[in-house]
Amino acid sequence: MPDTAHTDAARLVLERGAPGGHDRAILHVNQPFLEVFRPAVPNGAAVIIAPGGGYFRLAIDKEGAAPARRLNQSGVTAFVLNYRLPADGWASGYDAPVQDIQRAIRLVRARAATWNLDVARIGVMGFSAGGNLAAAAVTRFDDPVYATIDAADRLSARPDFACLCYAAMSMGNRPQGDASPGDLRPLDQRVRSGLPPVFLVHAADDDTVPVSHSLAMFTACKAAGVPVEMHVYQEGGHGFGLSLPDDRPASHWPDAFDTWARRTGIFG
């Protein structure tokens, strides 16, 4: 997963939250990598997950491993993408993680037989800034953001579906150390006909990424004829991932996504 710059920062894992809890974050990814979560009985579908963290860190538990294991319960093979962060000063700025997710989609597609995957059912899921990245994978899949490395790069980087959770459609403020602007146009403005189906999740009381971001994406998809479904929950705030208690309606968004994916034939 290429770039023209490098960083000497070390990969770091932090424990946050209550003692014994699972709310870890990764900082300073030098080399992007995929963590594979395999279901007992695969149904042929795959999802590449982009955790959130404001493009400063990666919330690898509630927005990484937890949704991966939930997808496994549905027979989906999950891949958590530990992508590079613009805050670390990569020469390509916001395009560094776009390089990583395009390359990840191509690699999973190239090696689909290894995991018994259907090459036409490989999707993306992202949370917050990771949702911005997943939306970039959908709307910018044909942008040539890196030079060809091997045969995998002759394959399409277009995901077959997307789940965008409280996703930021624009990143107005560059993180400190970002050396290059990348492409910061709001991603809803890049929607056009022929894009893959999109499933949107947001909480109305999100004060970090207002629900207007998902509403703009929903409106753009409808206008372009892109299949789209949106679930807005009254409460949940920002960054809930799979961390809400069962009595909160927003905690059941994975069930809604599963129902949508099965109804549309994505999960078989």
Short mmCIF file of N, CA and C in Angstrom, two decimals, residues 51-133:
data_model
loop_
_atom_site.label_atom_id
_atom_site.label_comp_id
_atom_site.label_asym_id
_atom_site.label_seq_id
_atom_site.Cartn_x
_atom_site.Cartn_y
_atom_site.Cartn_z
N PRO A 51 -11.98 1.68 10.85
CA PRO A 51 -12.33 2.29 12.13
C PRO A 51 -12.20 3.82 12.08
N GLY A 52 -12.91 4.48 12.99
CA GLY A 52 -12.83 5.93 13.08
C GLY A 52 -11.73 6.37 14.03
N GLY A 53 -11.71 7.68 14.27
CA GLY A 53 -10.70 8.25 15.16
C GLY A 53 -10.20 9.60 14.68
N GLY A 54 -11.01 10.27 13.85
CA GLY A 54 -10.68 11.62 13.44
C GLY A 54 -9.45 11.75 12.57
N TYR A 55 -9.01 10.64 11.95
CA TYR A 55 -7.78 10.61 11.17
C TYR A 55 -6.55 10.91 12.02
N PHE A 56 -6.70 10.80 13.37
CA PHE A 56 -5.58 10.90 14.29
C PHE A 56 -5.22 9.54 14.88
N ARG A 57 -6.23 8.68 15.03
CA ARG A 57 -6.06 7.37 15.65
C ARG A 57 -7.08 6.43 15.05
N LEU A 58 -7.00 5.15 15.40
CA LEU A 58 -7.95 4.15 14.93
C LEU A 58 -8.57 3.45 16.13
N ALA A 59 -9.89 3.53 16.25
CA ALA A 59 -10.62 2.89 17.34
C ALA A 59 -10.85 1.43 16.97
N ILE A 60 -9.88 0.58 17.29
CA ILE A 60 -9.84 -0.77 16.73
C ILE A 60 -10.76 -1.78 17.42
N ASP A 61 -11.38 -1.41 18.52
CA ASP A 61 -12.28 -2.35 19.21
C ASP A 61 -13.73 -2.12 18.81
N LYS A 62 -14.35 -1.06 19.33
CA LYS A 62 -15.78 -0.85 19.10
C LYS A 62 -16.09 -0.53 17.64
N GLU A 63 -15.07 -0.09 16.86
CA GLU A 63 -15.28 0.22 15.45
C GLU A 63 -14.39 -0.63 14.54
N GLY A 64 -13.86 -1.71 15.12
CA GLY A 64 -13.00 -2.61 14.35
C GLY A 64 -13.33 -4.06 14.62
N ALA A 65 -12.75 -4.59 15.70
CA ALA A 65 -12.94 -6.01 16.02
C ALA A 65 -14.40 -6.34 16.34
N ALA A 66 -15.10 -5.44 17.06
CA ALA A 66 -16.49 -5.73 17.44
C ALA A 66 -17.39 -5.87 16.22
N PRO A 67 -17.41 -4.90 15.30
CA PRO A 67 -18.24 -5.11 14.11
C PRO A 67 -17.77 -6.28 13.26
N ALA A 68 -16.47 -6.56 13.25
CA ALA A 68 -15.97 -7.71 12.49
C ALA A 68 -16.57 -9.01 13.03
N ARG A 69 -16.59 -9.16 14.34
CA ARG A 69 -17.16 -10.38 14.94
C ARG A 69 -18.67 -10.44 14.72
N ARG A 70 -19.33 -9.28 14.74
CA ARG A 70 -20.77 -9.28 14.46
C ARG A 70 -21.04 -9.71 13.02
N LEU A 71 -20.22 -9.27 12.09
CA LEU A 71 -20.35 -9.69 10.70
C LEU A 71 -20.09 -11.19 10.55
N ASN A 72 -19.14 -11.71 11.32
CA ASN A 72 -18.87 -13.15 11.30
C ASN A 72 -20.11 -13.96 11.66
N GLN A 73 -20.91 -13.44 12.58
CA GLN A 73 -22.14 -14.13 12.98
C GLN A 73 -23.11 -14.27 11.81
N SER A 74 -23.00 -13.37 10.84
CA SER A 74 -23.85 -13.41 9.66
C SER A 74 -23.20 -14.17 8.51
N GLY A 75 -22.04 -14.77 8.77
CA GLY A 75 -21.35 -15.53 7.74
C GLY A 75 -20.44 -14.70 6.87
N VAL A 76 -20.20 -13.43 7.25
CA VAL A 76 -19.41 -12.51 6.45
C VAL A 76 -17.95 -12.55 6.90
N THR A 77 -17.03 -12.62 5.96
CA THR A 77 -15.61 -12.51 6.26
C THR A 77 -15.26 -11.04 6.38
N ALA A 78 -14.64 -10.66 7.49
CA ALA A 78 -14.36 -9.25 7.77
C ALA A 78 -12.87 -9.00 7.79
N PHE A 79 -12.50 -7.82 7.31
CA PHE A 79 -11.11 -7.39 7.28
C PHE A 79 -11.04 -6.00 7.91
N VAL A 80 -10.35 -5.86 9.04
CA VAL A 80 -10.18 -4.55 9.66
C VAL A 80 -8.93 -3.91 9.08
N LEU A 81 -9.11 -2.76 8.45
CA LEU A 81 -8.01 -2.06 7.80
C LEU A 81 -7.37 -1.07 8.77
N ASN A 82 -6.13 -1.31 9.08
CA ASN A 82 -5.34 -0.36 9.86
C ASN A 82 -4.62 0.55 8.86
N TYR A 83 -5.22 1.69 8.58
CA TYR A 83 -4.75 2.56 7.51
C TYR A 83 -3.88 3.68 8.07
N ARG A 84 -3.10 4.27 7.18
CA ARG A 84 -2.24 5.38 7.57
C ARG A 84 -3.05 6.65 7.80
N LEU A 85 -2.55 7.49 8.68
CA LEU A 85 -3.29 8.65 9.14
C LEU A 85 -2.67 9.94 8.62
N PRO A 86 -3.49 10.81 8.03
CA PRO A 86 -2.96 12.08 7.52
C PRO A 86 -2.22 12.89 8.57
N ALA A 87 -2.61 12.74 9.83
CA ALA A 87 -1.96 13.50 10.90
C ALA A 87 -0.48 13.18 11.04
N ASP A 88 -0.04 12.06 10.46
CA ASP A 88 1.37 11.68 10.58
C ASP A 88 2.24 12.32 9.51
N GLY A 89 1.65 13.16 8.66
CA GLY A 89 2.46 13.93 7.74
C GLY A 89 2.84 13.23 6.45
N TRP A 90 2.06 12.28 6.00
CA TRP A 90 2.34 11.62 4.72
C TRP A 90 2.27 12.63 3.58
N ALA A 91 3.12 12.46 2.58
CA ALA A 91 3.21 13.43 1.49
C ALA A 91 1.88 13.58 0.76
N SER A 92 1.10 12.51 0.69
CA SER A 92 -0.17 12.56 -0.04
C SER A 92 -1.33 12.96 0.85
N GLY A 93 -1.08 13.32 2.10
CA GLY A 93 -2.13 13.85 2.97
C GLY A 93 -3.33 12.93 3.09
N TYR A 94 -4.52 13.47 2.82
CA TYR A 94 -5.74 12.69 2.94
C TYR A 94 -5.84 11.58 1.90
N ASP A 95 -5.01 11.64 0.86
CA ASP A 95 -5.03 10.55 -0.12
C ASP A 95 -4.27 9.32 0.37
N ALA A 96 -3.47 9.44 1.43
CA ALA A 96 -2.75 8.26 1.95
C ALA A 96 -3.72 7.16 2.36
N PRO A 97 -4.74 7.43 3.20
CA PRO A 97 -5.69 6.36 3.52
C PRO A 97 -6.53 5.92 2.32
N VAL A 98 -6.77 6.82 1.36
CA VAL A 98 -7.50 6.42 0.16
C VAL A 98 -6.68 5.41 -0.63
N GLN A 99 -5.37 5.64 -0.71
CA GLN A 99 -4.49 4.65 -1.31
C GLN A 99 -4.64 3.29 -0.62
N ASP A 100 -4.68 3.34 0.71
CA ASP A 100 -4.72 2.10 1.48
C ASP A 100 -6.01 1.32 1.27
N ILE A 101 -7.15 2.03 1.24
CA ILE A 101 -8.41 1.29 1.10
C ILE A 101 -8.60 0.81 -0.34
N GLN A 102 -8.15 1.56 -1.32
CA GLN A 102 -8.20 1.06 -2.69
C GLN A 102 -7.36 -0.20 -2.83
N ARG A 103 -6.15 -0.15 -2.30
CA ARG A 103 -5.26 -1.32 -2.37
C ARG A 103 -5.86 -2.50 -1.62
N ALA A 104 -6.48 -2.25 -0.46
CA ALA A 104 -7.08 -3.33 0.33
C ALA A 104 -8.20 -4.01 -0.45
N ILE A 105 -9.07 -3.23 -1.09
CA ILE A 105 -10.16 -3.81 -1.87
C ILE A 105 -9.61 -4.68 -2.99
N ARG A 106 -8.59 -4.19 -3.67
CA ARG A 106 -7.99 -4.94 -4.77
C ARG A 106 -7.33 -6.23 -4.28
N LEU A 107 -6.64 -6.16 -3.14
CA LEU A 107 -5.98 -7.35 -2.61
C LEU A 107 -7.00 -8.41 -2.19
N VAL A 108 -8.07 -7.98 -1.53
CA VAL A 108 -9.10 -8.95 -1.12
C VAL A 108 -9.74 -9.57 -2.36
N ARG A 109 -9.98 -8.75 -3.36
CA ARG A 109 -10.57 -9.27 -4.60
C ARG A 109 -9.61 -10.23 -5.30
N ALA A 110 -8.32 -9.91 -5.30
CA ALA A 110 -7.33 -10.76 -5.96
C ALA A 110 -7.17 -12.10 -5.26
N ARG A 111 -7.39 -12.12 -3.96
CA ARG A 111 -7.17 -13.34 -3.17
C ARG A 111 -8.49 -13.92 -2.67
N ALA A 112 -9.57 -13.62 -3.36
CA ALA A 112 -10.90 -14.05 -2.92
C ALA A 112 -10.99 -15.56 -2.75
N ALA A 113 -10.35 -16.31 -3.61
CA ALA A 113 -10.43 -17.78 -3.52
C ALA A 113 -9.85 -18.29 -2.21
N THR A 114 -8.89 -17.57 -1.66
CA THR A 114 -8.27 -17.98 -0.40
C THR A 114 -9.29 -18.06 0.73
N TRP A 115 -10.26 -17.13 0.70
CA TRP A 115 -11.26 -17.05 1.77
C TRP A 115 -12.67 -17.45 1.30
N ASN A 116 -12.75 -18.09 0.14
CA ASN A 116 -14.05 -18.53 -0.41
C ASN A 116 -15.01 -17.35 -0.57
N LEU A 117 -14.52 -16.28 -1.20
CA LEU A 117 -15.30 -15.07 -1.36
C LEU A 117 -15.82 -14.94 -2.78
N ASP A 118 -16.97 -14.27 -2.89
CA ASP A 118 -17.53 -13.88 -4.17
C ASP A 118 -16.95 -12.52 -4.53
N VAL A 119 -16.25 -12.41 -5.65
CA VAL A 119 -15.58 -11.15 -5.99
C VAL A 119 -16.57 -10.02 -6.27
N ALA A 120 -17.86 -10.36 -6.41
CA ALA A 120 -18.89 -9.35 -6.65
C ALA A 120 -19.64 -8.97 -5.38
N ARG A 121 -19.16 -9.43 -4.22
CA ARG A 121 -19.82 -9.10 -2.94
C ARG A 121 -18.76 -8.68 -1.91
N ILE A 122 -17.94 -7.73 -2.29
CA ILE A 122 -16.89 -7.20 -1.41
C ILE A 122 -17.23 -5.74 -1.12
N GLY A 123 -17.55 -5.45 0.13
CA GLY A 123 -17.99 -4.12 0.50
C GLY A 123 -17.09 -3.45 1.51
N VAL A 124 -17.48 -2.23 1.90
CA VAL A 124 -16.74 -1.46 2.88
C VAL A 124 -17.69 -0.99 3.98
N MET A 125 -17.14 -0.83 5.16
CA MET A 125 -17.87 -0.28 6.31
C MET A 125 -16.94 0.68 7.01
N GLY A 126 -17.45 1.86 7.37
CA GLY A 126 -16.60 2.83 8.04
C GLY A 126 -17.34 3.63 9.08
N PHE A 127 -16.61 4.11 10.07
CA PHE A 127 -17.16 4.83 11.20
C PHE A 127 -16.48 6.20 11.30
N SER A 128 -17.29 7.27 11.33
CA SER A 128 -16.77 8.63 11.52
C SER A 128 -15.74 8.96 10.43
N ALA A 129 -14.47 9.22 10.81
CA ALA A 129 -13.45 9.45 9.79
C ALA A 129 -13.27 8.22 8.92
N GLY A 130 -13.41 7.03 9.52
CA GLY A 130 -13.37 5.80 8.73
C GLY A 130 -14.56 5.73 7.78
N GLY A 131 -15.69 6.34 8.17
CA GLY A 131 -16.83 6.43 7.28
C GLY A 131 -16.53 7.38 6.12
N ASN A 132 -15.80 8.45 6.40
CA ASN A 132 -15.33 9.33 5.34
C ASN A 132 -14.47 8.55 4.36
N LEU A 133 -13.60 7.70 4.88
CA LEU A 133 -12.73 6.89 4.03
C LEU A 133 -13.53 5.87 3.23
#
